Coordinates of C-alpha atoms and ligand atoms in Angstrom, one line a residue:
X294 CA 0.1 -0.1 0.0
X295 CA 1.5 2.8 -1.3
X296 CA 1.2 6.2 1.5
X297 CA -0.1 9.8 0.6
X298 CA 2.8 11.3 0.2
X299 CA 4.4 8.6 -2.5
X300 CA 0.9 8.7 -4.2
X301 CA 1.2 12.9 -4.7
X302 CA 4.8 12.2 -5.6
X303 CA 4.1 9.1 -8.5
X304 CA 1.0 12.1 -9.6
X305 CA 3.8 15.0 -9.9
X306 CA 6.1 12.6 -11.8
X307 CA 3.6 11.9 -14.1
X308 CA 2.9 15.2 -15.1
X309 CA 5.7 16.3 -14.5
X310 CA 7.9 13.9 -16.6
X311 CA 11.7 14.1 -14.4
X312 CA 14.2 11.7 -15.6
X313 CA 14.9 10.7 -11.9
X314 CA 13.0 11.7 -8.9
X315 CA 15.8 11.9 -6.0
X316 CA 14.2 11.5 -2.0
X317 CA 16.1 14.1 0.0
X318 CA 17.3 13.3 4.1
X319 CA 18.7 16.8 4.8
X320 CA 22.4 14.7 5.6
X321 CA 25.9 16.7 5.3
X322 CA 26.7 14.2 2.9
X323 CA 23.2 14.9 0.3
X324 CA 24.3 18.2 0.8
X325 CA 27.4 18.3 -0.2
X326 CA 26.5 16.5 -3.2
X327 CA 23.7 19.1 -3.8
X328 CA 26.9 22.1 -3.4
X329 CA 29.1 20.4 -5.6
X330 CA 25.7 19.6 -8.2
X331 CA 25.3 23.6 -8.4
X332 CA 28.9 24.4 -8.4
X333 CA 29.3 21.7 -11.1
X334 CA 26.7 23.4 -13.6
X335 CA 28.0 27.0 -12.9
X336 CA 24.5 28.0 -10.8
X337 CA 26.6 28.1 -8.0
X338 CA 30.3 29.7 -7.3
X339 CA 32.7 29.3 -4.1
X340 CA 33.6 32.1 -2.3
X341 CA 36.9 31.9 -0.9
X342 CA 37.3 29.4 0.9
X343 CA 40.0 30.8 3.7
X344 CA 37.7 34.0 4.4
X345 CA 34.1 32.4 3.9
X346 CA 34.7 28.9 4.3
X347 CA 32.0 26.8 2.3
X348 CA 29.7 29.7 1.5
X349 CA 28.9 30.4 -2.3
X350 CA 27.5 32.6 -4.5
X351 CA 24.2 31.9 -7.2
X352 CA 22.9 34.6 -9.6
X353 CA 19.4 34.0 -11.1
X354 CA 18.1 34.9 -14.1
X355 CA 17.7 38.8 -14.4
X356 CA 14.3 38.4 -15.0
X357 CA 13.9 36.7 -11.5
X358 CA 14.8 38.9 -8.3
X359 CA 11.9 39.3 -6.0
X360 CA 8.4 38.3 -5.1
X361 CA 6.4 38.6 -7.8
X362 CA 2.7 39.6 -5.9
X363 CA 1.4 40.2 -9.4
X364 CA 1.0 36.4 -10.5
X365 CA 1.0 35.2 -6.9
X366 CA -2.7 33.9 -6.2
X367 CA -5.4 32.7 -3.9
X368 CA -7.1 29.8 -5.0
X369 CA -10.3 29.0 -3.1
X370 CA -13.8 28.6 -4.3
X371 CA -15.5 31.8 -4.0
X372 CA -13.6 35.2 -4.9
X373 CA -15.1 36.8 -1.2
X374 CA -13.0 33.9 0.8
X375 CA -9.4 35.1 -0.9
X376 CA -11.3 38.9 -0.1
X377 CA -10.2 41.9 -2.2
X378 CA -7.2 42.4 -1.2
X379 CA -5.9 39.3 -3.2
X380 CA -5.3 37.8 -6.2
X381 CA -8.0 35.3 -6.9
X382 CA -8.7 32.3 -9.5
X383 CA -10.5 29.8 -9.2
X384 CA -9.4 26.4 -7.8
X385 CA -10.1 24.9 -11.5
X386 CA -8.7 27.7 -13.7
X387 CA -5.8 27.5 -12.3
X388 CA -5.0 24.7 -12.3
X389 CA -6.0 24.4 -15.9
X390 CA -3.6 27.6 -16.6
X391 CA -0.7 26.0 -14.3
X392 CA -0.6 22.1 -15.6
X393 CA 0.5 22.7 -19.2
X394 CA 3.6 24.6 -18.0
X395 CA 3.9 22.1 -15.4
X396 CA 3.4 19.4 -17.8
X397 CA 6.5 17.5 -18.5
X398 CA 8.6 20.5 -17.1
X399 CA 11.4 18.0 -15.7
X400 CA 12.0 16.3 -18.9
X401 CA 15.9 15.9 -18.5
X402 CA 15.7 16.7 -15.4
X403 CA 15.7 15.5 -11.7
X404 CA 12.8 15.7 -9.7
X405 CA 14.0 15.7 -5.7
X406 CA 11.2 14.9 -3.0
X407 CA 12.3 17.5 0.3
X408 CA 10.2 16.8 3.3
X409 CA 10.5 19.5 5.9
X410 CA 9.4 20.6 9.4
X411 CA 8.7 23.9 10.6
X412 CA 9.2 24.9 14.2
X413 CA 10.9 22.6 16.1
X414 CA 11.7 19.3 15.3
X415 CA 9.0 18.2 18.7
X416 CA 7.5 21.5 18.9
X417 CA 3.6 20.3 19.2
X418 CA 3.4 23.8 17.4
X419 CA 5.3 22.2 14.2
X420 CA 3.6 21.7 11.1
X421 CA 4.5 19.6 8.2
X422 CA 5.1 19.8 4.2
X423 CA 7.1 19.0 1.7
X424 CA 8.4 20.1 -1.4
X425 CA 9.2 18.9 -4.8
X426 CA 11.1 20.6 -7.3
X427 CA 13.6 20.7 -10.0
X428 CA 16.0 22.9 -8.3
X429 CA 19.2 21.6 -6.8
X430 CA 19.5 26.0 -5.7
X431 CA 15.7 25.7 -4.0
X432 CA 16.8 22.0 -1.9
X433 CA 20.0 23.6 -0.7
X434 CA 18.3 26.9 0.3
X435 CA 15.5 24.2 1.8
X436 CA 17.4 23.1 4.1
X437 CA 18.5 26.2 5.5
X438 CA 15.4 27.5 6.1
X439 CA 13.9 24.5 7.6
X440 CA 14.5 21.6 9.2
X441 CA 14.4 19.6 6.2
X442 CA 15.1 15.7 5.5
X443 CA 15.0 12.1 7.3
X444 CA 13.5 13.7 11.0
X445 CA 10.3 15.1 8.7
X446 CA 9.8 12.2 6.7
X447 CA 9.6 9.6 9.8
X448 CA 6.9 12.5 11.4
X449 CA 5.0 12.1 8.1
X450 CA 5.7 9.0 8.0
X451 CA 1.8 7.3 6.2
X452 CA -0.4 10.4 7.0
X453 CA -1.2 12.8 4.6
X454 CA -0.1 15.0 7.8
X455 CA 1.6 17.7 5.6
X456 CA 1.6 20.7 3.0
X457 CA 2.1 19.6 -0.8
X458 CA 3.9 22.0 -2.5
X459 CA 4.7 21.2 -5.9
X460 CA 7.7 23.8 -7.4
X461 CA 8.8 23.8 -10.8
X462 CA 12.2 26.1 -12.6
X463 CA 9.4 25.3 -15.9
X464 CA 12.5 28.2 -17.9
X465 CA 12.5 30.5 -15.3
X466 CA 10.0 32.5 -18.2
X467 CA 7.8 35.5 -16.5
X468 CA 5.1 35.1 -19.1
X469 CA 4.8 31.5 -17.2
X470 CA 5.2 32.4 -13.6
X471 CA 2.6 31.8 -11.0
X472 CA 2.6 30.9 -7.1
X473 CA -0.7 29.5 -6.7
X474 CA -2.4 28.5 -3.3
X475 CA -5.0 26.0 -2.9
X476 CA -5.5 27.1 1.0
X477 CA -9.0 24.5 1.1
X478 CA -7.0 21.8 0.1
X479 CA -3.5 22.6 1.3
X480 CA -1.6 22.5 -1.7
X481 CA 0.8 25.2 -3.2
X482 CA 2.0 25.2 -6.8
X483 CA 4.7 27.1 -7.7
X484 CA 6.1 28.0 -11.8
X485 CA 8.5 30.2 -13.5
X486 CA 10.7 31.5 -10.4
X487 CA 13.3 30.0 -8.7
X488 CA 13.8 33.6 -6.6
X489 CA 13.6 32.5 -2.5
X490 CA 9.6 33.7 -1.6
X491 CA 8.4 32.3 -4.9
X492 CA 10.0 28.9 -4.9
X493 CA 11.1 28.1 -1.1
X494 CA 8.0 27.2 -0.7
X495 CA 8.1 26.6 3.0
X496 CA 8.2 30.0 3.8
X497 CA 5.7 32.8 2.9
X498 CA 3.6 29.7 0.6
X499 CA 3.0 27.7 3.7
X500 CA 4.5 29.6 6.6
X501 CA 2.2 32.6 6.2
X502 CA -0.5 32.0 4.0
X503 CA -1.6 28.2 4.3
X504 CA -0.2 28.8 7.7
X505 CA -2.4 31.9 8.3
X506 CA -5.6 29.7 7.1
X507 CA -5.1 26.5 9.0
X508 CA -4.0 29.2 11.9
X509 CA -8.3 30.8 12.1
X510 CA -9.6 27.9 11.9
X511 CA -7.6 25.7 14.6
X512 CA -7.3 29.6 16.9
X513 CA -3.7 30.8 16.6
X514 CA -1.5 33.0 14.7
X515 CA 0.6 32.3 11.7
X516 CA 2.0 36.3 11.2
X517 CA 4.9 38.0 9.5
X518 CA 6.4 39.0 13.1
X519 CA 10.5 38.2 14.0
X520 CA 10.6 37.1 17.3
X521 CA 13.4 39.0 19.5
X522 CA 13.9 38.8 23.7
X523 CA 15.2 41.6 25.4
X524 CA 17.0 40.7 28.7
X525 CA 16.9 42.8 31.3
X526 CA 19.8 43.5 33.9
X527 CA 18.0 41.4 36.7
X528 CA 18.4 38.5 33.7
X529 CA 14.9 38.4 32.9
X530 CA 13.6 37.7 29.7
X531 CA 11.2 39.8 28.2
X532 CA 9.8 38.5 24.3
X533 CA 8.0 40.7 21.6
X534 CA 7.0 39.7 17.7
X535 CA 7.3 42.3 16.0
X536 CA 5.6 43.0 12.3
X537 CA 7.1 45.2 9.8
X538 CA 6.7 45.0 5.6
X539 CA 9.5 43.0 3.6
X540 CA 12.8 45.4 4.1
X541 CA 12.2 47.3 7.2
X542 CA 14.8 46.1 9.4
X543 CA 13.1 42.9 11.1
X544 CA 16.4 41.3 10.8
X545 CA 18.2 43.9 11.7
X546 CA 15.8 44.4 15.0
X547 CA 15.7 40.6 16.2
X548 CA 19.3 40.8 15.9
X549 CA 20.6 44.0 17.5
X550 CA 23.0 44.7 19.6
X551 CA 21.8 46.7 22.2
X552 CA 23.9 49.9 23.3
X553 CA 22.6 49.5 26.9
X554 CA 24.0 46.2 27.0
X555 CA 26.8 47.9 29.6
X556 CA 23.4 48.7 31.7
X557 CA 22.3 45.0 31.5
X558 CA 20.2 44.9 28.5
X559 CA 20.2 42.4 25.5
X560 CA 18.6 41.9 22.8
X561 CA 18.7 38.0 21.9
X562 CA 17.0 36.4 18.1
X563 CA 14.5 33.6 18.2
X564 CA 13.5 34.4 14.6
X565 CA 13.4 37.7 12.2
X566 CA 10.2 37.2 10.0
X567 CA 8.1 34.9 10.7
X568 CA 6.1 34.0 14.2
X569 CA 3.6 30.9 14.9
X570 CA 1.6 32.3 18.4
X571 CA -0.7 29.7 19.8
X572 CA -1.9 30.3 23.1
X573 CA -0.5 28.0 26.3
X574 CA -2.4 26.2 29.1
X575 CA -0.8 28.5 31.0
X576 CA -2.8 31.6 29.3
X577 CA 0.3 33.4 27.3
X578 CA 0.6 33.6 24.0
X579 CA 3.5 31.4 22.9
X580 CA 5.7 31.9 19.5
X581 CA 7.6 29.7 17.2
X582 CA 9.8 30.9 15.4
X583 CA 8.7 27.8 12.0
X584 CA 12.2 28.7 9.8
X585 CA 15.7 27.7 11.2
X586 CA 17.0 30.1 8.6
X587 CA 17.4 33.5 7.9
X588 CA 16.7 34.9 4.3
X589 CA 17.7 38.3 4.6
X590 CA 18.3 41.8 2.5
X591 CA 22.3 42.3 2.3
X592 CA 22.2 45.9 1.1
X593 CA 22.4 48.0 4.1
X594 CA 23.8 45.4 6.1
X595 CA 27.1 46.3 7.9
X596 CA 29.0 46.0 11.2
X597 CA 27.2 48.9 12.3
X598 CA 23.5 48.1 11.6
X599 CA 23.8 44.0 12.2
X600 CA 27.1 42.8 13.8
X601 CA 25.8 39.4 14.6
X602 CA 24.3 38.7 10.7
X603 CA 28.1 39.5 9.4
X604 CA 29.4 37.2 11.8
X605 CA 27.5 34.9 11.1
X606 CA 27.9 35.0 7.3
X607 CA 31.3 34.7 7.2
X608 CA 31.0 30.2 7.3
X609 CA 28.5 28.5 5.3
X610 CA 25.5 30.5 3.5
X611 CA 24.8 30.9 0.2
X612 CA 24.6 34.4 -0.9
X613 CA 22.1 35.5 -3.7
X614 CA 22.5 38.1 -6.5
X615 CA 25.5 40.0 -4.5
X616 CA 28.2 41.4 -6.1
X617 CA 32.0 40.1 -5.5
X618 CA 35.0 40.9 -5.0
X619 CA 38.4 39.8 -6.9
X620 CA 39.4 38.0 -3.6
X621 CA 35.7 36.1 -4.2
X622 CA 34.5 37.8 -0.9
X623 CA 30.9 39.1 -1.1
X624 CA 29.9 43.2 -1.3
X625 CA 26.8 44.9 -1.3
X626 CA 26.2 48.7 -1.2
X627 CA 26.1 49.8 2.4
X628 CA 28.9 47.1 3.5
X629 CA 30.7 49.4 4.8
X630 CA 33.8 49.4 2.7
X631 CA 34.7 51.2 -0.6
X632 CA 33.6 49.1 -3.6
X633 CA 37.3 46.8 -4.1
X634 CA 38.7 47.5 -7.8
X635 CA 38.2 44.9 -10.4
X636 CA 34.2 44.3 -8.8
X637 CA 31.8 41.9 -10.7
X638 CA 28.6 43.3 -9.8
X639 CA 25.5 40.5 -9.6
X640 CA 24.9 40.1 -13.1
X641 CA 28.2 38.9 -13.1
X642 CA 29.6 41.7 -15.5
X643 CA 32.4 44.3 -14.2
X644 CA 31.1 46.6 -12.3
X645 CA 31.8 50.9 -12.6
X646 CA 29.8 53.6 -10.9
X647 CA 28.0 54.4 -14.0
X648 CA 26.6 51.0 -13.8
X649 CA 24.0 51.6 -11.1
X650 CA 24.4 49.3 -7.8
X651 CA 26.9 46.5 -8.2
X652 CA 24.3 44.2 -5.4
X653 CA 21.0 44.0 -6.6
X654 CA 18.6 46.3 -3.9
X655 CA 16.6 43.1 -2.9
X656 CA 20.2 40.7 -3.4
X657 CA 19.8 38.3 0.2
X658 CA 22.3 36.1 2.3
X659 CA 20.9 32.9 3.5
X660 CA 21.9 31.7 6.1
X661 CA 21.5 29.1 9.1
X662 CA 19.9 30.7 12.3
X663 CA 21.8 29.0 15.0
X664 CA 25.2 30.9 13.5
X665 CA 24.4 34.4 14.8
X666 CA 26.2 35.7 18.0
X667 CA 22.7 36.5 18.9
X668 CA 20.6 33.5 18.8
X669 CA 18.7 32.8 22.1
X670 CA 18.8 29.9 24.0
X671 CA 15.2 29.0 23.6
X672 CA 15.0 29.6 20.0
X673 CA 14.7 25.7 18.9
X674 CA 12.4 25.4 22.2
X675 CA 9.1 22.1 21.7
X676 CA 7.5 25.0 23.8
X677 CA 8.0 28.8 22.1
X678 CA 8.5 31.6 24.4
X679 CA 5.9 33.9 25.8
X680 CA 4.4 37.0 24.1
X681 CA 4.6 39.9 26.1
X682 CA 4.7 43.0 23.0
X683 CA 3.5 42.9 19.6
X684 CA 4.9 45.7 17.8
X685 CA 3.5 46.9 14.7
X686 CA 5.8 49.2 12.9
X687 CA 6.3 51.3 8.9
X688 CA 8.3 53.2 6.6
X689 CA 6.4 56.6 7.2
X690 CA 8.7 59.7 6.7
X691 CA 6.0 61.7 7.7
X692 CA 3.1 60.9 10.5
X693 CA 3.9 58.2 13.1
X694 CA 5.6 59.0 16.3
X695 CA 9.0 56.8 17.1
X696 CA 6.4 54.5 19.2
X697 CA 3.5 54.2 20.7
X698 CA 0.8 52.2 22.5
X699 CA -2.6 50.9 21.5
X700 CA -5.5 51.3 24.7
X701 CA -6.0 48.7 24.4
X702 CA -6.3 44.7 22.7
X703 CA -8.9 46.0 20.5
X704 CA -7.7 49.6 19.1
X705 CA -3.7 46.8 19.0
X706 CA -6.1 45.2 16.3
X707 CA -6.2 48.7 14.8
X708 CA -3.3 49.8 15.5
X709 CA -2.0 47.0 13.1
X710 CA -5.1 46.4 10.6
X711 CA -4.2 50.7 10.1
X712 CA -0.3 50.1 8.7
X713 CA 0.8 51.6 6.1
X714 CA 4.3 51.8 4.6
X715 CA 6.6 53.0 1.5
X716 CA 7.5 50.2 -0.7
X717 CA 10.7 48.8 -0.8
X718 CA 13.0 46.4 -3.5
X719 CA 11.6 43.3 -2.0
X720 CA 9.0 43.0 -4.6
X721 CA 9.0 44.2 -7.6
X722 CA 6.9 47.5 -7.8
X723 CA 7.7 51.3 -7.5
X724 CA 9.5 51.7 -4.6
X725 CA 9.3 54.4 -1.9
X726 CA 5.3 54.4 -2.5
X727 CA 2.9 54.3 0.5
X728 CA 0.9 51.3 1.1
X729 CA -1.4 50.0 3.4
X730 CA -0.2 47.2 4.7
X731 CA -2.4 45.7 7.7
X732 CA 0.2 43.9 10.0
X733 CA 2.8 43.6 7.9
X734 CA 0.4 40.8 6.0
X735 CA -1.2 42.7 3.1
X736 CA 0.8 40.2 0.9
X737 CA 1.0 37.4 2.9
X738 CA -2.6 36.7 3.5
X739 CA -4.6 33.1 2.3
X740 CA -8.1 34.6 2.8
X741 CA -9.8 37.9 3.1
X742 CA -7.8 39.9 5.2
X743 CA -11.2 41.3 6.9
X744 CA -12.0 37.8 8.4
X745 CA -8.3 37.7 9.3
X746 CA -9.0 40.8 11.1
X747 CA -11.9 39.3 13.1
X748 CA -9.6 36.9 13.9
X749 CA -7.0 38.8 15.9
X750 CA -10.7 40.7 17.3
X751 CA -11.0 36.9 18.6
X752 CA -8.1 35.9 19.8
X753 CA -7.7 39.1 22.3
X754 CA -9.6 38.0 25.1
X755 CA -9.1 34.0 24.9
X756 CA -5.6 34.8 25.8
X757 CA -5.8 35.8 29.5
X758 CA -1.9 37.0 29.9
X759 CA -2.7 39.1 26.7
X760 CA 0.3 41.1 25.3
X761 CA 0.5 44.1 24.9
X762 CA 0.7 46.1 21.3
X763 CA 2.7 48.9 19.5
X764 CA 3.3 51.0 17.3
X765 CA 6.9 52.3 16.0
X766 CA 8.1 54.4 13.2
X767 CA 12.1 54.8 13.3
X768 CA 12.2 56.4 10.0
X769 CA 10.3 59.7 10.4
X770 CA 12.2 62.1 8.7
X771 CA 12.9 65.8 9.7
X772 CA 11.9 69.1 7.2
X773 CA 15.4 68.5 5.3
X774 CA 14.4 64.9 4.9
X775 CA 17.2 63.7 7.7
X776 CA 15.8 60.7 9.7
X777 CA 15.5 61.9 13.2
X778 CA 16.5 59.0 15.2
X779 CA 19.5 56.8 14.7
X780 CA 17.3 53.8 14.7
X781 CA 19.9 50.2 15.5
X782 CA 21.1 49.7 18.3
X783 CA 19.4 52.6 19.4
X784 CA 16.0 51.3 19.6
X785 CA 16.4 49.6 22.2
X786 CA 16.1 52.0 24.1
X787 CA 12.4 52.3 22.4
X788 CA 12.1 48.5 23.5
X789 CA 13.4 48.8 27.4
X790 CA 10.6 51.8 27.1
X791 CA 7.8 48.9 26.1
X792 CA 9.4 46.3 28.4
X793 CA 8.8 49.3 31.2
X794 CA 5.0 49.9 29.9
X795 CA 4.4 46.1 30.2
X796 CA 5.9 46.2 34.3
X797 CA 4.2 49.6 34.8
X798 CA 6.7 51.9 34.8
X799 CA 6.8 54.7 32.2
X800 CA 5.0 57.6 31.5
X801 CA 3.0 58.4 28.4
X802 CA 0.8 61.3 27.4
X803 CA -2.6 59.8 26.5
X804 CA -2.8 61.6 22.3
X805 CA -5.2 60.6 20.1
X806 CA -4.1 57.6 18.8
X807 CA -2.2 56.0 21.6
X808 CA -0.1 56.2 25.0
X809 CA 3.3 58.5 23.7
X810 CA 6.3 58.2 25.5
X811 CA 6.6 61.9 27.7
X812 CA 10.0 62.6 26.7
X813 CA 11.4 61.9 30.2
X814 CA 10.2 58.1 30.5
X815 CA 12.5 57.3 27.6
X816 CA 15.6 56.1 28.5
X817 CA 18.5 58.9 26.4
X818 CA 21.8 58.8 28.1
X819 CA 24.6 58.1 25.5
X820 CA 22.5 59.2 23.3
X821 CA 23.6 62.8 21.4
X822 CA 19.5 64.4 20.3
X823 CA 18.2 67.7 20.6
X824 CA 15.2 68.3 22.5
X825 CA 13.7 69.8 19.4
X826 CA 14.2 66.7 17.7
X827 CA 12.1 64.7 20.1
X828 CA 10.0 66.8 20.3
X829 CA 9.6 65.7 16.4
X830 CA 9.8 62.2 17.1
X831 CA 6.9 61.8 19.6
X832 CA 4.4 64.8 18.1
X833 CA 0.9 63.9 17.2
X834 CA -0.6 65.6 14.2
X835 CA -4.3 65.6 14.4
X836 CA -4.8 67.0 11.3
X837 CA -2.1 65.2 9.4
X838 CA -3.7 62.0 11.0
X839 CA -7.4 63.0 10.4
X840 CA -5.8 63.1 6.8
X841 CA -4.1 59.7 7.4
X842 CA -7.4 58.6 8.8
X843 CA -9.2 59.5 5.7
X844 CA -7.1 56.7 4.2
X845 CA -7.8 54.5 6.4
X846 CA -11.5 54.9 5.7
X847 CA -11.0 55.0 2.4
X848 CA -9.4 50.8 2.4
X849 CA -11.7 49.7 4.5
X850 CA -14.5 50.6 2.6
X851 CA -12.7 48.3 0.2
X852 CA -14.3 45.2 2.7
X853 CA -18.2 46.3 2.8
X854 CA -19.7 44.0 4.8
X855 CA -17.5 42.1 6.0
X856 CA -15.5 44.6 7.8
X857 CA -15.8 43.2 12.0
X858 CA -18.0 46.2 13.2
X859 CA -15.2 46.6 16.1
X860 CA -12.7 48.1 13.2
X861 CA -15.8 50.1 12.1
X862 CA -16.1 51.6 16.4
X863 CA -12.6 52.0 16.6
X864 CA -12.1 53.9 13.4
X865 CA -14.8 56.4 14.1
X866 CA -14.2 56.7 17.3
X867 CA -10.4 57.9 16.3
X868 CA -11.8 60.2 13.6
X869 CA -14.1 61.8 16.4
X870 CA -11.0 62.3 18.9
X871 CA -9.2 64.7 16.5
X872 CA -12.0 66.1 15.2
X873 CA -12.1 67.2 19.0
X874 CA -8.1 67.7 19.2
X875 CA -7.8 69.7 15.9
X876 CA -11.0 72.3 17.1
X877 CA -9.4 72.5 20.2
X878 CA -5.6 73.0 19.0
X879 CA -7.1 75.9 16.6
Ligands
OXD117 C1 10.8 38.3 2.8 C2 9.9 39.3 2.8 O1 12.0 38.2 2.0 O2 9.2 39.9 3.2 O3 11.2 38.1 4.2 O4 9.7 40.3 1.0
MN118 MN1 9.1 39.1 5.1

């Protein structure tokens, strides 16, 4: 009797017609074989073995350098289930569109079957997936990003308890590129791309879109959030989860070297991109990181912005679309050293300044999480870590203060639902445009976002020790366009204020949008910042916020009657508070 997994592999093989089928066990030896094959085929090149041992550079097809949101679909039976913020196609149409692309796509090629666990190996919160792919680069990356191999296969056994994902490069043709999700049958089909989020199906496709669907029906949360632990001088660690849109500094925050380390405040990393959160028996919200590696944006990463990841990247890492020096060391804009003579750019050409960036703005590193010096002793804990604070944030040059706290859970959900940010290079499309990105989940929510807000609202009252909800903005600029806040390691000052709020120690001012720190309640010793800059960072301008509130109302209108009443109430209450304070200010 064959197992559900064997049946699906066979069915996929009938469709894609590979010459060989290889089941991956995740071993060191097997990985060596993949890497050697990739080196032999010229898909990877080896970096300097003395300064970057076992590190490789991959150059992706130039039409395939970021997540392709325009061809990412949620394929539910009804369009309403996918909602107005997702691309939708019926499951029948989606399959009819992609099946011909998959047909014979692996002819002359090898099909790899990669079973993986999302989450710590023995955690009740972990989930299982299997990716079928004809890309060894994907297999090698999945081995870093998930617990891939034998243990997953054993856990799946003869059950059907796994999320199948079928991936084929199919010529890496942008005209024949689709990332299809079938949440009702928990299935993923991805064709035409070898890029991270499109091709490493355990990441955005499963751990956010499909898991989000599962989480709603099973009563937990799958979120686009980093997880960090903030240690205080007594040694107590408080865990926080933070949602920022892609390429807004989640990785840097999660791996931050605190400027208050000498005072006993230290940051530990649990995860940098995704949090799965369950209500535990002790009434806390417990988070695990479903991933096992970091797939981070390289440009701008340096010894100041993220020394921990810089240390992690010195061995056993895969770099994608970065530049390379004649000494075979990776280089990117903002790495902290001038471009070396003879630099080769991400396209494999000799670089000169007139050619634009040498590393692609969305070039990436893929590195095991355990290699970071900041990794938390609990990052792999099957029980997860208890979350005391949820942080929303975005890139807003104007408007949002450095930090504010929501009044309660319902208001906090509203704060998350009204998040917006200026776009980055993580997805194809214009950069720097303000887009509404609730909970940083706009591209990752696998069902109707109005129902997702409803799920958030329903979760709060079930959590006995519910986290406080905050909003941060590291990116506010002054009238001359200069950042007001130094960011990076200094951000611990904001985390410390949150910790003090959790412990009932720090003061805050009531404003129409929420509770903003009094200037005195922030720990600013050792930081040179003018009082004017501080006031500007904490300023809430009711007129600007009223305009913002109109924009959010317009966004919410998309959801029609499906928008939860509580969100509408919060929206109206905010508008009233803002109107009152604009009148008062006149
Ligand atoms: C990512 C993203 O790659 O959010 O993590 O785009
Ligand atoms: Mn992300």
